[in-house]
Structure formats: C-alpha cells, structure tokens
C-alpha cells in the first residue's frame, strides 16, 4: 500500500496535470506566441487572438485600467503566450523580455473562469518557462556570436516570430546545457495570485539585482521572482522527475537491502514477527512502536501541513499579514494577529516546540477572521472552509492537539 502524507489533494492535482498533459500530446491543447508585429503576414490573425486574450485579462483582472491593459498588450515590446484549447483561447501570459539582463517581466497572467482549478494555469506556466528558455537561448547565442553590436542588431531584427513558431510538441524533448547565465521571471502579484505563483516556483525572496528601473511597479502588489532551470524540461517534468527517482533508486539499491527478495516461510513454523526473514535488519521507528511523534517528525509534519494549507483555494486571505491600507482599523480590533506566512517563518526558526502551539496559532488566525468579518463576507466563508480542511487533515494524521 502506498502512503503519502496528504494523499487526496496531491493525487487529485496529479490526475488533473496528467489529463491536461494528455490533451497537449493529443494536439487538443496548444500555445502560440503573439505580438503586435505590423510587418507579419499573419498580423490580422494575431490581432484576433490578442483581442481574445485581452477579454480574459479584463475579466480576471477587473482592477486593472482598461486603457493601460490595451497599451501593454499591443505594445510592440511585449509578447503574449496564449493557451488554446481547440480553437478557443483559454488563457495567456503577457510578458516583456529583458534577455540582455537575463530576466523576463510577467505583466499579466490569467486563465478563463471555466479553466480554473483544472491544471491549465500550471501547465500554461510550464509552457511559458520552456518557450522563454528557447527565446533566451537564441538571444544569448546571437549576442555571443555577433561580431559587432550592429551584427547582433541585424540578427535579432531577422528573428521574427517565425523563428520560434515551432509546433507545441517540439518543446517536449527539448533540452539545454546548463548555462552560466541564469534566467529569471519577475512579476507583481496581488493577494489572490500569490498562491498560484508560489505553486509554480515563485518566491518573494528576490535574488536578482539588476531589475530596478526596468519593470513596472504596482501599488498593493507583491514582487515575486522565479528562477528557471535550464536542465529541467518543465512541460515534461513528470518524466524528468521519474528519471531522477529511477537513478536514485538504482544508486541506493547497491547500498541497501530494501530490494532484496526473501524466500517465503512455513506458516506452521511461524511463532513471532521476528521469524520473518530479513526482519532482524529492520530498524523500527517510534511510529511503528506506537510511541509519540518525535520533535523532528513534528516539525517535518508542520512544514508539510503549512505548505498544504497555503496551497488551499480558501487560503488567499491568510497568506500574509493584513495590510492597513486594505483594513485600516484591523489592528485596533485584532490584538494578536497571525497569518500563514508568519506561521511558516516560525516553523523555519523552530519557534514551535509542540504541535499544540502550532494548532493554537492556526485557531487564533481563524478566530481573528471571525471576529473582524461579518458572516456574510467571503473572508468569513474562506475561514470556515479552511478550518474544516485543517481539521480533516489533523484527523487523518491522528494528532492529539492537546498534548503534542
């Protein structure tokens, strides 16, 4: 029997990913790179698709001024990856490349309502990572091989969209050597999008230094960064992970006996579990012997649990501390504020000595939400759903919340 710490959410997510990937293999799902290139013979077709994705951005990003959105999408310096199912645009990422600075700015990113929570958003980001690697590789190679700045300019000028207009499946088996220049994504995410970006490898810990003055700054947004690894094929990442696991198992098989097959035993001569061949080589754990969880195990489980909570669709109001710009009187009413981001930092700094302390903080976070918000609000309902999800997780882990 296969055991995983959080089987339901991960298995469901994996099945969604497999279904989307299979559509890509079957040709039902594809992506295309667009820009407002007036010299392209396909410009009219590009414009139609750009209008389609603009409609999705307008719906999913209602706070963004419409005229500003049009200016960015149709700016010749910007490009847009559109995800297409059949003949319908279902999502897209508008971006501006700064390959000479080794980063890409994500300006807008969204999928339509029907396609959300089905794995399309994550797959779209995987396609985006692979495509930008292709663009960046071309750009870096031309810079390296150009005899002069004018030579480089002419080569780049000749690299129309046709250069990158491969069949989508051409990206499946594409691989690159690890390059000295790393490639990064930068974007400003609002509170509702932070969870999505975190699941796709983004972090608020900004390592890149040369972006200041190049990308657009948004009030109320959180700057996030993602490092793109040359050696990983993101579209086919399941196969990549499978190969890594196979190599690890092959290496471990020469150092351990866990793959050794022992002969069967005669039931008539079986007196105790220690009579099972190979049992004497097994080191039992506290869990097997019915002992309490060790402190190390508790911290590991708290780490997995906080990550699982952050990825829950109801967690978005609780990912970061409440901003006074959004709720000016919050800290006048709530005297002991807490959020999932703060809890994560406390885990990382080993500030939780028992699971009870972790549990108390989570319950305090929910109580704070109930105290500040009216039961009819979205925040209140998110708190109810997240608490129910948390309690089910605790039951699954069989924790005694009062003692550990």
Tab-separated table of C-alpha atoms in Angstrom:
chain	number	residue	atom	x	y	z
A	1	UNK	CA	0.000	0.000	0.000
A	2	UNK	CA	1.404	3.405	-0.960
A	3	UNK	CA	1.264	6.023	1.798
A	4	UNK	CA	1.519	9.757	1.305
A	5	UNK	CA	1.191	12.451	3.929
A	6	UNK	CA	-1.556	14.328	2.081
A	7	UNK	CA	-2.910	11.826	-0.436
A	8	UNK	CA	-6.125	13.467	-1.558
A	9	UNK	CA	-5.004	16.913	-2.736
A	10	UNK	CA	-1.777	15.667	-4.312
A	11	UNK	CA	-3.398	12.735	-6.109
A	12	UNK	CA	-6.181	14.974	-7.445
A	13	UNK	CA	-3.626	17.549	-8.587
A	14	UNK	CA	-1.530	14.875	-10.273
A	15	UNK	CA	-4.558	13.478	-12.118
A	16	UNK	CA	-5.512	16.972	-13.320
A	17	UNK	CA	-1.979	17.540	-14.558
A	18	UNK	CA	-1.947	14.216	-16.405
A	19	UNK	CA	-5.258	14.994	-18.104
A	20	UNK	CA	-4.056	18.405	-19.323
A	21	UNK	CA	-0.730	16.971	-20.476
A	22	UNK	CA	-2.540	14.243	-22.443
A	23	UNK	CA	-4.583	16.905	-24.255
A	24	UNK	CA	-1.306	18.551	-25.204
A	25	UNK	CA	0.067	15.240	-26.510
A	26	UNK	CA	-3.135	14.622	-28.494
A	27	UNK	CA	-2.974	18.080	-30.068
A	28	UNK	CA	-6.182	19.307	-28.408
A	29	UNK	CA	-4.202	21.846	-26.401
A	30	UNK	CA	-1.502	24.132	-27.779
A	31	UNK	CA	0.083	27.501	-27.258
A	32	UNK	CA	1.135	30.304	-29.553
A	33	UNK	CA	3.335	33.373	-29.132
A	34	UNK	CA	1.841	36.672	-30.304
A	35	UNK	CA	2.942	40.250	-30.619
A	36	UNK	CA	1.650	43.281	-32.451
A	37	UNK	CA	4.002	42.859	-35.424
A	38	UNK	CA	2.629	45.018	-38.229
A	39	UNK	CA	5.112	43.503	-40.679
A	40	UNK	CA	3.970	39.941	-40.096
A	41	UNK	CA	1.737	38.451	-42.827
A	42	UNK	CA	-0.264	36.856	-40.020
A	43	UNK	CA	-0.820	40.113	-38.162
A	44	UNK	CA	-4.611	40.088	-38.597
A	45	UNK	CA	-4.814	36.587	-37.107
A	46	UNK	CA	-2.527	37.673	-34.268
A	47	UNK	CA	-4.738	40.677	-33.554
A	48	UNK	CA	-7.846	38.486	-33.276
A	49	UNK	CA	-6.114	36.261	-30.724
A	50	UNK	CA	-4.776	39.288	-28.856
A	51	UNK	CA	-8.303	40.671	-28.554
A	52	UNK	CA	-9.478	37.273	-27.252
A	53	UNK	CA	-6.839	37.142	-24.518
A	54	UNK	CA	-7.442	40.802	-23.664
A	55	UNK	CA	-11.079	39.924	-22.924
A	56	UNK	CA	-9.901	37.242	-20.474
A	57	UNK	CA	-7.442	39.623	-18.799
A	58	UNK	CA	-10.200	42.260	-18.439
A	59	UNK	CA	-12.476	39.718	-16.732
A	60	UNK	CA	-9.871	38.191	-14.436
A	61	UNK	CA	-8.076	41.467	-13.596
A	62	UNK	CA	-11.004	43.865	-13.062
A	63	UNK	CA	-8.973	46.415	-11.060
A	64	UNK	CA	-6.530	46.993	-13.911
A	65	UNK	CA	-7.389	50.101	-16.000
A	66	UNK	CA	-8.593	49.013	-19.439
A	67	UNK	CA	-6.655	51.607	-21.430
A	68	UNK	CA	-3.454	50.677	-19.600
A	69	UNK	CA	-4.084	46.999	-20.315
A	70	UNK	CA	-4.539	47.622	-24.045
A	71	UNK	CA	-1.357	49.701	-24.185
A	72	UNK	CA	0.694	46.911	-22.622
A	73	UNK	CA	-0.729	44.024	-24.659
A	74	UNK	CA	-0.436	45.824	-28.002
A	75	UNK	CA	2.955	47.380	-27.256
A	76	UNK	CA	5.454	46.015	-29.805
A	77	UNK	CA	7.956	45.456	-26.974
A	78	UNK	CA	5.597	42.982	-25.338
A	79	UNK	CA	4.681	39.438	-26.313
A	80	UNK	CA	1.835	37.216	-25.218
A	81	UNK	CA	1.720	33.457	-24.871
A	82	UNK	CA	-1.849	32.260	-25.431
A	83	UNK	CA	-3.074	28.819	-24.393
A	84	UNK	CA	-5.530	27.431	-26.942
A	85	UNK	CA	-7.932	24.512	-26.481
A	86	UNK	CA	-9.347	23.509	-29.833
A	87	UNK	CA	-9.708	26.928	-31.433
A	88	UNK	CA	-10.564	28.832	-28.265
A	89	UNK	CA	-8.158	30.972	-26.245
A	90	UNK	CA	-8.478	29.904	-22.589
A	91	UNK	CA	-5.547	31.721	-21.004
A	92	UNK	CA	-2.418	33.703	-21.547
A	93	UNK	CA	0.695	35.383	-20.192
A	94	UNK	CA	1.675	38.849	-21.406
A	95	UNK	CA	5.368	39.481	-20.906
A	96	UNK	CA	8.267	41.724	-21.760
A	97	UNK	CA	11.667	40.041	-22.205
A	98	UNK	CA	14.879	41.593	-20.929
A	99	UNK	CA	17.170	38.795	-22.046
A	100	UNK	CA	20.190	41.096	-22.079
A	101	UNK	CA	19.543	41.405	-18.320
A	102	UNK	CA	18.692	37.681	-18.001
A	103	UNK	CA	15.106	38.154	-16.862
A	104	UNK	CA	11.531	38.347	-18.138
A	105	UNK	CA	8.794	40.551	-16.714
A	106	UNK	CA	5.363	38.916	-16.492
A	107	UNK	CA	2.866	41.749	-16.969
A	108	UNK	CA	-0.468	39.870	-16.969
A	109	UNK	CA	-1.284	36.208	-16.334
A	110	UNK	CA	-4.762	34.644	-16.307
A	111	UNK	CA	-6.961	31.768	-17.477
A	112	UNK	CA	-10.707	31.955	-18.023
A	113	UNK	CA	-13.210	31.009	-15.313
A	114	UNK	CA	-14.126	27.637	-16.822
A	115	UNK	CA	-10.496	26.501	-16.999
A	116	UNK	CA	-9.523	27.435	-13.445
A	117	UNK	CA	-8.677	24.742	-10.860
A	118	UNK	CA	-8.251	22.190	-13.656
A	119	UNK	CA	-4.492	22.326	-14.051
A	120	UNK	CA	-4.449	24.645	-17.076
A	121	UNK	CA	-2.834	27.538	-15.206
A	122	UNK	CA	0.123	25.468	-14.042
A	123	UNK	CA	0.586	23.873	-17.457
A	124	UNK	CA	0.472	27.291	-19.115
A	125	UNK	CA	3.304	28.446	-16.843
A	126	UNK	CA	5.293	25.301	-17.745
A	127	UNK	CA	4.872	26.118	-21.448
A	128	UNK	CA	5.928	29.684	-20.749
A	129	UNK	CA	9.113	28.543	-18.999
A	130	UNK	CA	10.087	26.302	-21.901
A	131	UNK	CA	9.351	28.924	-24.531
A	132	UNK	CA	11.253	31.712	-22.795
A	133	UNK	CA	14.221	29.360	-22.438
A	134	UNK	CA	14.099	28.900	-26.212
A	135	UNK	CA	13.964	32.661	-26.792
A	136	UNK	CA	16.683	33.374	-24.244
A	137	UNK	CA	18.965	30.674	-25.663
A	138	UNK	CA	18.612	32.169	-29.142
A	139	UNK	CA	19.200	35.671	-27.804
A	140	UNK	CA	22.264	34.697	-25.772
A	141	UNK	CA	23.761	32.720	-28.664
A	142	UNK	CA	23.373	35.652	-31.054
A	143	UNK	CA	24.954	38.035	-28.566
A	144	UNK	CA	27.888	35.668	-28.126
A	145	UNK	CA	28.448	35.017	-31.830
A	146	UNK	CA	27.832	38.538	-33.140
A	147	UNK	CA	30.984	40.228	-34.473
A	148	UNK	CA	29.694	43.679	-33.597
A	149	UNK	CA	26.740	45.406	-31.999
A	150	UNK	CA	25.350	46.117	-35.485
A	151	UNK	CA	25.742	42.441	-36.430
A	152	UNK	CA	23.796	41.466	-33.319
A	153	UNK	CA	21.092	44.030	-34.099
A	154	UNK	CA	20.641	42.663	-37.631
A	155	UNK	CA	20.462	39.069	-36.400
A	156	UNK	CA	17.878	39.971	-33.804
A	157	UNK	CA	15.886	42.005	-36.321
A	158	UNK	CA	15.743	38.975	-38.600
A	159	UNK	CA	14.443	36.766	-35.808
A	160	UNK	CA	10.737	37.191	-36.436
A	161	UNK	CA	8.049	35.221	-34.678
A	162	UNK	CA	8.605	32.502	-37.275
A	163	UNK	CA	11.898	31.616	-35.581
A	164	UNK	CA	10.032	30.483	-32.502
A	165	UNK	CA	6.809	29.321	-34.090
A	166	UNK	CA	7.512	25.652	-33.543
A	167	UNK	CA	4.885	23.020	-33.109
A	168	UNK	CA	3.980	22.944	-29.446
A	169	UNK	CA	5.127	19.347	-29.119
A	170	UNK	CA	8.610	20.284	-30.358
A	171	UNK	CA	9.214	21.524	-26.832
A	172	UNK	CA	8.589	18.099	-25.277
A	173	UNK	CA	12.044	16.647	-25.788
A	174	UNK	CA	13.964	19.905	-25.938
A	175	UNK	CA	16.949	20.102	-23.599
A	176	UNK	CA	19.616	22.695	-22.913
A	177	UNK	CA	23.040	22.597	-21.395
A	178	UNK	CA	23.303	24.413	-18.091
A	179	UNK	CA	24.390	27.956	-18.925
A	180	UNK	CA	26.382	30.361	-16.803
A	181	UNK	CA	23.630	32.985	-17.116
A	182	UNK	CA	20.541	32.096	-15.094
A	183	UNK	CA	17.099	33.104	-16.356
A	184	UNK	CA	14.563	34.689	-14.007
A	185	UNK	CA	10.913	35.744	-14.071
A	186	UNK	CA	9.746	38.811	-12.166
A	187	UNK	CA	6.142	39.824	-11.572
A	188	UNK	CA	3.963	41.840	-9.227
A	189	UNK	CA	1.234	39.589	-7.789
A	190	UNK	CA	-1.887	40.701	-5.972
A	191	UNK	CA	-3.037	38.800	-2.878
A	192	UNK	CA	-5.301	36.474	-4.846
A	193	UNK	CA	-2.472	35.364	-7.155
A	194	UNK	CA	0.346	34.788	-4.655
A	195	UNK	CA	-0.679	31.164	-4.038
A	196	UNK	CA	-0.695	30.390	-7.765
A	197	UNK	CA	2.760	31.832	-8.296
A	198	UNK	CA	4.181	30.072	-5.227
A	199	UNK	CA	2.956	26.719	-6.563
A	200	UNK	CA	4.797	27.463	-9.795
A	201	UNK	CA	8.170	28.141	-8.201
A	202	UNK	CA	7.937	31.853	-7.385
A	203	UNK	CA	9.200	33.381	-4.148
A	204	UNK	CA	9.238	36.802	-2.500
A	205	UNK	CA	12.949	36.352	-1.737
A	206	UNK	CA	14.344	38.445	-4.605
A	207	UNK	CA	17.896	37.459	-5.559
A	208	UNK	CA	18.081	39.311	-8.869
A	209	UNK	CA	19.617	42.782	-8.543
A	210	UNK	CA	19.544	44.388	-11.998
A	211	UNK	CA	15.777	44.757	-12.454
A	212	UNK	CA	15.305	48.148	-10.786
A	213	UNK	CA	14.177	50.777	-13.266
A	214	UNK	CA	13.158	48.233	-15.902
A	215	UNK	CA	9.868	46.708	-14.771
A	216	UNK	CA	6.560	48.362	-13.927
A	217	UNK	CA	5.762	48.945	-10.259
A	218	UNK	CA	2.220	48.316	-8.977
A	219	UNK	CA	0.765	49.675	-5.739
A	220	UNK	CA	-0.517	46.902	-3.493
A	221	UNK	CA	1.310	44.178	-5.417
A	222	UNK	CA	3.921	41.774	-4.074
A	223	UNK	CA	7.106	41.434	-6.113
A	224	UNK	CA	7.888	37.777	-6.801
A	225	UNK	CA	10.746	36.001	-8.550
A	226	UNK	CA	11.168	32.595	-10.185
A	227	UNK	CA	14.448	31.045	-11.288
A	228	UNK	CA	14.114	28.970	-14.461
A	229	UNK	CA	16.403	25.945	-14.605
A	230	UNK	CA	17.959	25.120	-17.958
A	231	UNK	CA	18.290	21.410	-17.163
A	232	UNK	CA	14.580	20.884	-16.412
A	233	UNK	CA	12.027	20.368	-19.192
A	234	UNK	CA	9.008	21.867	-17.449
A	235	UNK	CA	6.419	20.658	-19.956
A	236	UNK	CA	7.649	17.092	-19.499
A	237	UNK	CA	8.664	17.480	-15.861
A	238	UNK	CA	6.912	14.299	-14.694
A	239	UNK	CA	9.223	12.268	-16.925
A	240	UNK	CA	12.188	14.291	-15.665
A	241	UNK	CA	11.274	13.542	-12.035
A	242	UNK	CA	10.695	9.862	-12.865
A	243	UNK	CA	14.190	9.585	-14.340
A	244	UNK	CA	15.740	11.266	-11.294
A	245	UNK	CA	13.890	8.886	-8.959
A	246	UNK	CA	14.962	5.886	-11.044
A	247	UNK	CA	18.610	6.983	-10.891
A	248	UNK	CA	18.355	7.469	-7.132
A	249	UNK	CA	16.781	4.041	-6.621
A	250	UNK	CA	19.417	2.422	-8.819
A	251	UNK	CA	22.157	4.066	-6.797
A	252	UNK	CA	20.564	3.150	-3.472
A	253	UNK	CA	19.936	-0.448	-4.497
A	254	UNK	CA	23.673	-1.064	-4.349
A	255	UNK	CA	23.883	0.300	-0.816
A	256	UNK	CA	20.769	-1.148	0.812
A	257	UNK	CA	18.878	-4.397	1.062
A	258	UNK	CA	15.397	-2.965	0.683
A	259	UNK	CA	15.055	-4.505	-2.812
A	260	UNK	CA	16.213	-7.939	-1.671
A	261	UNK	CA	13.553	-10.654	-2.045
A	262	UNK	CA	13.494	-13.241	0.759
A	263	UNK	CA	12.008	-16.757	0.495
A	264	UNK	CA	8.588	-17.421	1.968
A	265	UNK	CA	8.040	-19.004	5.372
A	266	UNK	CA	6.090	-22.025	6.539
A	267	UNK	CA	3.008	-20.755	8.429
A	268	UNK	CA	3.147	-23.818	10.672
A	269	UNK	CA	6.578	-22.774	11.935
A	270	UNK	CA	5.734	-19.100	12.370
A	271	UNK	CA	5.847	-18.110	16.058
A	272	UNK	CA	6.594	-14.379	16.033
A	273	UNK	CA	7.199	-11.495	13.654
A	274	UNK	CA	10.937	-11.831	14.239
A	275	UNK	CA	10.812	-15.189	12.378
A	276	UNK	CA	10.250	-13.306	9.095
A	277	UNK	CA	13.489	-13.470	7.029
A	278	UNK	CA	15.245	-10.108	6.978
A	279	UNK	CA	13.256	-8.676	9.877
A	280	UNK	CA	16.330	-8.542	12.095
A	281	UNK	CA	17.820	-5.926	9.736
A	282	UNK	CA	14.856	-3.585	10.090
A	283	UNK	CA	15.115	-0.666	12.468
A	284	UNK	CA	11.670	0.042	13.879
A	285	UNK	CA	10.516	3.630	14.279
A	286	UNK	CA	8.714	5.308	17.122
A	287	UNK	CA	5.588	5.388	14.968
A	288	UNK	CA	5.723	1.623	14.399
A	289	UNK	CA	6.109	1.018	18.125
A	290	UNK	CA	3.178	3.271	18.997
A	291	UNK	CA	5.369	5.918	20.630
A	292	UNK	CA	4.636	9.644	20.381
A	293	UNK	CA	5.931	11.569	17.377
A	294	UNK	CA	9.497	12.793	17.835
A	295	UNK	CA	10.168	16.538	17.841
A	296	UNK	CA	11.882	16.236	14.450
A	297	UNK	CA	8.888	14.440	12.953
A	298	UNK	CA	6.524	17.067	14.359
A	299	UNK	CA	8.465	19.863	12.668
A	300	UNK	CA	8.535	17.966	9.371
A	301	UNK	CA	4.783	17.416	9.512
A	302	UNK	CA	4.131	21.048	10.462
A	303	UNK	CA	6.198	22.075	7.437
A	304	UNK	CA	4.171	19.877	5.098
A	305	UNK	CA	0.934	20.987	6.736
A	306	UNK	CA	1.613	24.727	6.384
A	307	UNK	CA	2.545	24.222	2.722
A	308	UNK	CA	-0.651	22.267	2.109
A	309	UNK	CA	-2.736	24.966	3.800
A	310	UNK	CA	-1.100	27.726	1.738
A	311	UNK	CA	-1.993	25.875	-1.464
A	312	UNK	CA	-5.649	25.547	-0.485
A	313	UNK	CA	-8.007	27.663	-2.593
A	314	UNK	CA	-9.505	29.229	0.568
A	315	UNK	CA	-6.146	30.327	1.995
A	316	UNK	CA	-5.608	33.514	-0.026
A	317	UNK	CA	-6.846	35.939	2.702
A	318	UNK	CA	-4.416	34.400	5.205
A	319	UNK	CA	-1.159	34.118	3.236
A	320	UNK	CA	0.352	37.391	4.515
A	321	UNK	CA	-0.277	39.851	7.382
A	322	UNK	CA	-3.294	42.112	6.875
A	323	UNK	CA	-2.353	45.489	5.375
A	324	UNK	CA	-3.734	48.627	6.993
A	325	UNK	CA	-4.226	50.051	3.504
A	326	UNK	CA	-6.890	47.373	2.991
A	327	UNK	CA	-8.319	47.282	6.537
A	328	UNK	CA	-7.335	50.485	8.383
A	329	UNK	CA	-8.817	49.522	11.773
A	330	UNK	CA	-7.745	45.866	11.763
A	331	UNK	CA	-5.012	46.193	14.389
A	332	UNK	CA	-7.268	48.268	16.646
A	333	UNK	CA	-9.626	45.299	16.861
A	334	UNK	CA	-7.257	42.340	16.488
A	335	UNK	CA	-4.657	42.425	19.261
A	336	UNK	CA	-2.878	39.145	18.424
A	337	UNK	CA	-2.604	39.000	14.616
A	338	UNK	CA	-1.283	35.847	12.944
A	339	UNK	CA	-1.194	34.527	9.377
A	340	UNK	CA	0.115	31.515	7.457
A	341	UNK	CA	3.234	33.351	6.285
A	342	UNK	CA	4.185	34.208	9.871
A	343	UNK	CA	3.475	30.626	10.965
A	344	UNK	CA	5.753	29.349	8.194
A	345	UNK	CA	8.589	31.586	9.431
A	346	UNK	CA	8.059	30.334	12.998
A	347	UNK	CA	8.404	26.745	11.752
A	348	UNK	CA	11.588	27.612	9.864
A	349	UNK	CA	13.041	29.232	13.008
A	350	UNK	CA	11.977	26.290	15.246
A	351	UNK	CA	9.778	28.551	17.376
A	352	UNK	CA	7.083	25.886	17.753
A	353	UNK	CA	8.192	23.488	20.480
A	354	UNK	CA	4.977	21.443	20.354
A	355	UNK	CA	2.239	20.827	17.826
A	356	UNK	CA	-0.227	22.396	20.270
A	357	UNK	CA	1.494	25.774	19.794
A	358	UNK	CA	1.118	25.441	16.013
A	359	UNK	CA	-2.521	24.426	16.378
A	360	UNK	CA	-3.234	27.333	18.753
A	361	UNK	CA	-1.838	29.820	16.230
A	362	UNK	CA	-3.963	28.397	13.420
A	363	UNK	CA	-7.118	28.533	15.547
A	364	UNK	CA	-6.234	32.097	16.592
A	365	UNK	CA	-5.961	33.088	12.925
A	366	UNK	CA	-9.433	31.672	12.235
A	367	UNK	CA	-10.900	33.317	15.365
A	368	UNK	CA	-9.425	36.680	14.347
A	369	UNK	CA	-11.139	36.386	10.971
A	370	UNK	CA	-14.474	35.513	12.590
A	371	UNK	CA	-14.132	38.463	14.980
A	372	UNK	CA	-13.288	41.079	12.351
A	373	UNK	CA	-15.507	39.982	9.449
A	374	UNK	CA	-19.259	39.588	9.078
A	375	UNK	CA	-20.507	36.007	8.467
A	376	UNK	CA	-21.801	37.016	5.025
A	377	UNK	CA	-18.358	38.030	3.756
A	378	UNK	CA	-16.055	35.983	1.542
A	379	UNK	CA	-13.318	36.202	4.194
A	380	UNK	CA	-15.557	34.605	6.824
A	381	UNK	CA	-16.546	31.775	4.488
A	382	UNK	CA	-12.920	31.175	3.495
A	383	UNK	CA	-12.052	30.852	7.189
A	384	UNK	CA	-14.833	28.301	7.718
A	385	UNK	CA	-13.730	26.220	4.731
A	386	UNK	CA	-10.040	26.387	5.625
A	387	UNK	CA	-10.722	25.382	9.227
A	388	UNK	CA	-12.778	22.393	8.065
A	389	UNK	CA	-9.975	21.380	5.701
A	390	UNK	CA	-7.421	21.720	8.507
A	391	UNK	CA	-9.477	19.645	10.953
A	392	UNK	CA	-9.796	16.850	8.390
A	393	UNK	CA	-6.033	16.869	7.928
A	394	UNK	CA	-5.491	16.588	11.678
A	395	UNK	CA	-7.883	13.637	11.868
A	396	UNK	CA	-6.001	11.961	9.043
A	397	UNK	CA	-2.664	12.471	10.830
A	398	UNK	CA	-4.194	11.229	14.108
A	399	UNK	CA	-2.687	14.056	16.134
A	400	UNK	CA	-3.618	14.724	19.738
A	401	UNK	CA	-3.733	18.518	19.516
A	402	UNK	CA	-3.800	18.971	23.285
A	403	UNK	CA	-0.568	17.173	24.126
A	404	UNK	CA	1.947	17.293	21.281
